[in-house]
Short mmCIF file of C-alpha atoms in Angstrom, two decimals:
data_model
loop_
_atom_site.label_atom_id
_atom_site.label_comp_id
_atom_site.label_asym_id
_atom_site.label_seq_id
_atom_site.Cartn_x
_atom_site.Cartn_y
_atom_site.Cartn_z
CA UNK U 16 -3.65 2.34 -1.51
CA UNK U 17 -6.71 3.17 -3.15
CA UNK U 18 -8.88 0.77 -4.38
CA UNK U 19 -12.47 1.44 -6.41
CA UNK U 20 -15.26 -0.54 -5.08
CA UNK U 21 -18.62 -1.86 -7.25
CA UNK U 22 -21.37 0.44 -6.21
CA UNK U 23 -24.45 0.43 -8.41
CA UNK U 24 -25.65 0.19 -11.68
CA UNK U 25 -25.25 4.07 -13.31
CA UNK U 26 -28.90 3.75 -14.18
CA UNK U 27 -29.56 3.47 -10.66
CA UNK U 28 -29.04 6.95 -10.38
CA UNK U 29 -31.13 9.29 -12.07
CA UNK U 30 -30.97 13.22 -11.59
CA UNK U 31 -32.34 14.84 -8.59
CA UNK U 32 -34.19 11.35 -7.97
CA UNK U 33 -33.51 8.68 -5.11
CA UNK U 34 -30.02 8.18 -4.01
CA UNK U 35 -28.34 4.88 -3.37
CA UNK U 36 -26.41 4.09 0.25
CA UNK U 37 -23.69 2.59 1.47
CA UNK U 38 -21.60 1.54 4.30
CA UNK U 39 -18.54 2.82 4.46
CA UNK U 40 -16.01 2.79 7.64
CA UNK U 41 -14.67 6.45 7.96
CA UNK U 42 -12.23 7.72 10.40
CA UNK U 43 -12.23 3.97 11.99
CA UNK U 44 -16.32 4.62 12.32
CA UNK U 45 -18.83 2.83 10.43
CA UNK U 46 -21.19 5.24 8.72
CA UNK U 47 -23.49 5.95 6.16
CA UNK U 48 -23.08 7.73 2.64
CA UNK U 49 -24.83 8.23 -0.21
CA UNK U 50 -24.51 8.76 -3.95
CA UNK U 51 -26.61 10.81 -5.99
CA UNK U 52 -26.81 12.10 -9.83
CA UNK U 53 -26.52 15.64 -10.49
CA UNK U 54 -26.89 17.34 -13.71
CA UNK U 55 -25.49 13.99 -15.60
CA UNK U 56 -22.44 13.59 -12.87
CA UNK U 57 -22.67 11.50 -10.17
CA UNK U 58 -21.37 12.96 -6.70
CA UNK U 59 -21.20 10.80 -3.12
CA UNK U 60 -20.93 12.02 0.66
CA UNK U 61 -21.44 11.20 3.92
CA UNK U 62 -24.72 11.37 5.19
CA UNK U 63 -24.08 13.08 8.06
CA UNK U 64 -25.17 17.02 8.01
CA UNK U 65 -22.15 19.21 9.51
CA UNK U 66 -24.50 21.45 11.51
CA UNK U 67 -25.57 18.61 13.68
CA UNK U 68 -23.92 15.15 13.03
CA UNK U 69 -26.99 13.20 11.93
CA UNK U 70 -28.03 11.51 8.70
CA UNK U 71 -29.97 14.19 6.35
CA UNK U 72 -32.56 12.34 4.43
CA UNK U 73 -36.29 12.83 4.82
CA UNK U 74 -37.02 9.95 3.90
CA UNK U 75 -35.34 6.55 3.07
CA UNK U 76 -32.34 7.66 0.16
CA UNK U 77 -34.25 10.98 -0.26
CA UNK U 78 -32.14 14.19 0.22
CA UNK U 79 -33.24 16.75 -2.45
CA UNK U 80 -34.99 20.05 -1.96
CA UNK U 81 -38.52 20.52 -3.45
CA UNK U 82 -36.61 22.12 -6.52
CA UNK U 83 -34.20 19.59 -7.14
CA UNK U 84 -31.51 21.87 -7.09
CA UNK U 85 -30.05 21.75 -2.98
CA UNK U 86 -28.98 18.84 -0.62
CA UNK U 87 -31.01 19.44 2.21
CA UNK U 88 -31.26 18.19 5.64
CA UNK U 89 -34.82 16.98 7.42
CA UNK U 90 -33.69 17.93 10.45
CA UNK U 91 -32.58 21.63 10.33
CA UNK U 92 -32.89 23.04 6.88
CA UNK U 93 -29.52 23.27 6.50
CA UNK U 94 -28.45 22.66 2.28
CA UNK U 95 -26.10 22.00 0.42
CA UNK U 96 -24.44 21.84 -3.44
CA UNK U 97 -24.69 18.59 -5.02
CA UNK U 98 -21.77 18.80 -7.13
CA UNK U 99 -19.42 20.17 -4.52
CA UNK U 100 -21.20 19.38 -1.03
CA UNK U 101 -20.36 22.94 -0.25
CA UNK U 102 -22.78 24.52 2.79
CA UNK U 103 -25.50 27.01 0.31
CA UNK U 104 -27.77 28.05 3.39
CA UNK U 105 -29.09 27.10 6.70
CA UNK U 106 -27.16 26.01 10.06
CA UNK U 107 -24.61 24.18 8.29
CA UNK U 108 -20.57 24.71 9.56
CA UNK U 109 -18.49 23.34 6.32
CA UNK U 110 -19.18 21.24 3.74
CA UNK U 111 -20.32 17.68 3.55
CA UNK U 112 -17.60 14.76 3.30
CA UNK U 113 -17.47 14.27 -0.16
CA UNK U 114 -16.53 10.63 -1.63
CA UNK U 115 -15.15 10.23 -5.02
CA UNK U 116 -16.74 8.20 -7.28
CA UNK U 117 -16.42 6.77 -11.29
CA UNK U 118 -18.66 5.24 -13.25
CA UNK U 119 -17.22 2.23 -15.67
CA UNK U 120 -18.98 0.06 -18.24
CA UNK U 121 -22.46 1.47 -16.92
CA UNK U 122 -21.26 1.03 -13.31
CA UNK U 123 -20.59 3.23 -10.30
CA UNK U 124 -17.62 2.59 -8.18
CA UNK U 125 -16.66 4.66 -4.77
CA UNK U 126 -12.74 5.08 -4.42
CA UNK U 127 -11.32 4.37 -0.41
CA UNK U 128 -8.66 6.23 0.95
CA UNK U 129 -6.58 6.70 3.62
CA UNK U 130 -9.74 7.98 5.76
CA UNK U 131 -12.26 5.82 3.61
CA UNK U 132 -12.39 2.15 3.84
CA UNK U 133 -14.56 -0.73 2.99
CA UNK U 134 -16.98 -1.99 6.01
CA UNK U 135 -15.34 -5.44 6.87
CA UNK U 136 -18.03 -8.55 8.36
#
């Protein structure tokens, strides 16, 4: 069943600025994602680049293009749509993992599913 899990503040996420992470447990593996505001929606996916199965940012929560307008990965160029995760140029084979989010009373909230759970300590 899916459930919708607290995230951030919505002011946390500004567009084409930082993006927040998470833990999330996909597949039975514990990885990263992020979530990110694009043109006043906010979007989330893994952070793991489909060309070569690494996390994307250049920096710490930074995954945006010089323009503002692509995902792109540090590694090997490879970007990406914000709003659909859809591959746009570069080495990239698919799409990113997207992760649905909401946003509530000035909150973000992810949404698990059957592949998508909560990291348990």
């Amino acid at each position: 069943m899916e459930s919708m899990v607290p995230l951030c503040n919505s002011a946390d996420l500004v567009n084409g600025g930082r993006a927040v992470p998470f833990d999330i447990v996909y597949a039975g593996q514990t990885c990263r994602a992020f979530a990110i505001r694009y043109q006043d929606q906010v979007h989330a996916y893994l952070n793991r680049c489909t060309h070569v199965a690494m996390e994307m940012d250049y920096q710490p929560d930074r995954f945006y293009d010089d323009t503002g307008r692509w995902l792109m990965c540090a590694t090997h160029g490879a970007t990406y749509q914000p709003h659909t995760g859809a591959c746009s140029g570069g080495p990239c084979r698919g799409g990113l993992v997207k992760i649905d989010l909401s946003e509530l009373d000035g909150v973000v909230h992810w949404h698990t599913a059957y592949n998508l759970k909560t990291l348990e300590f």
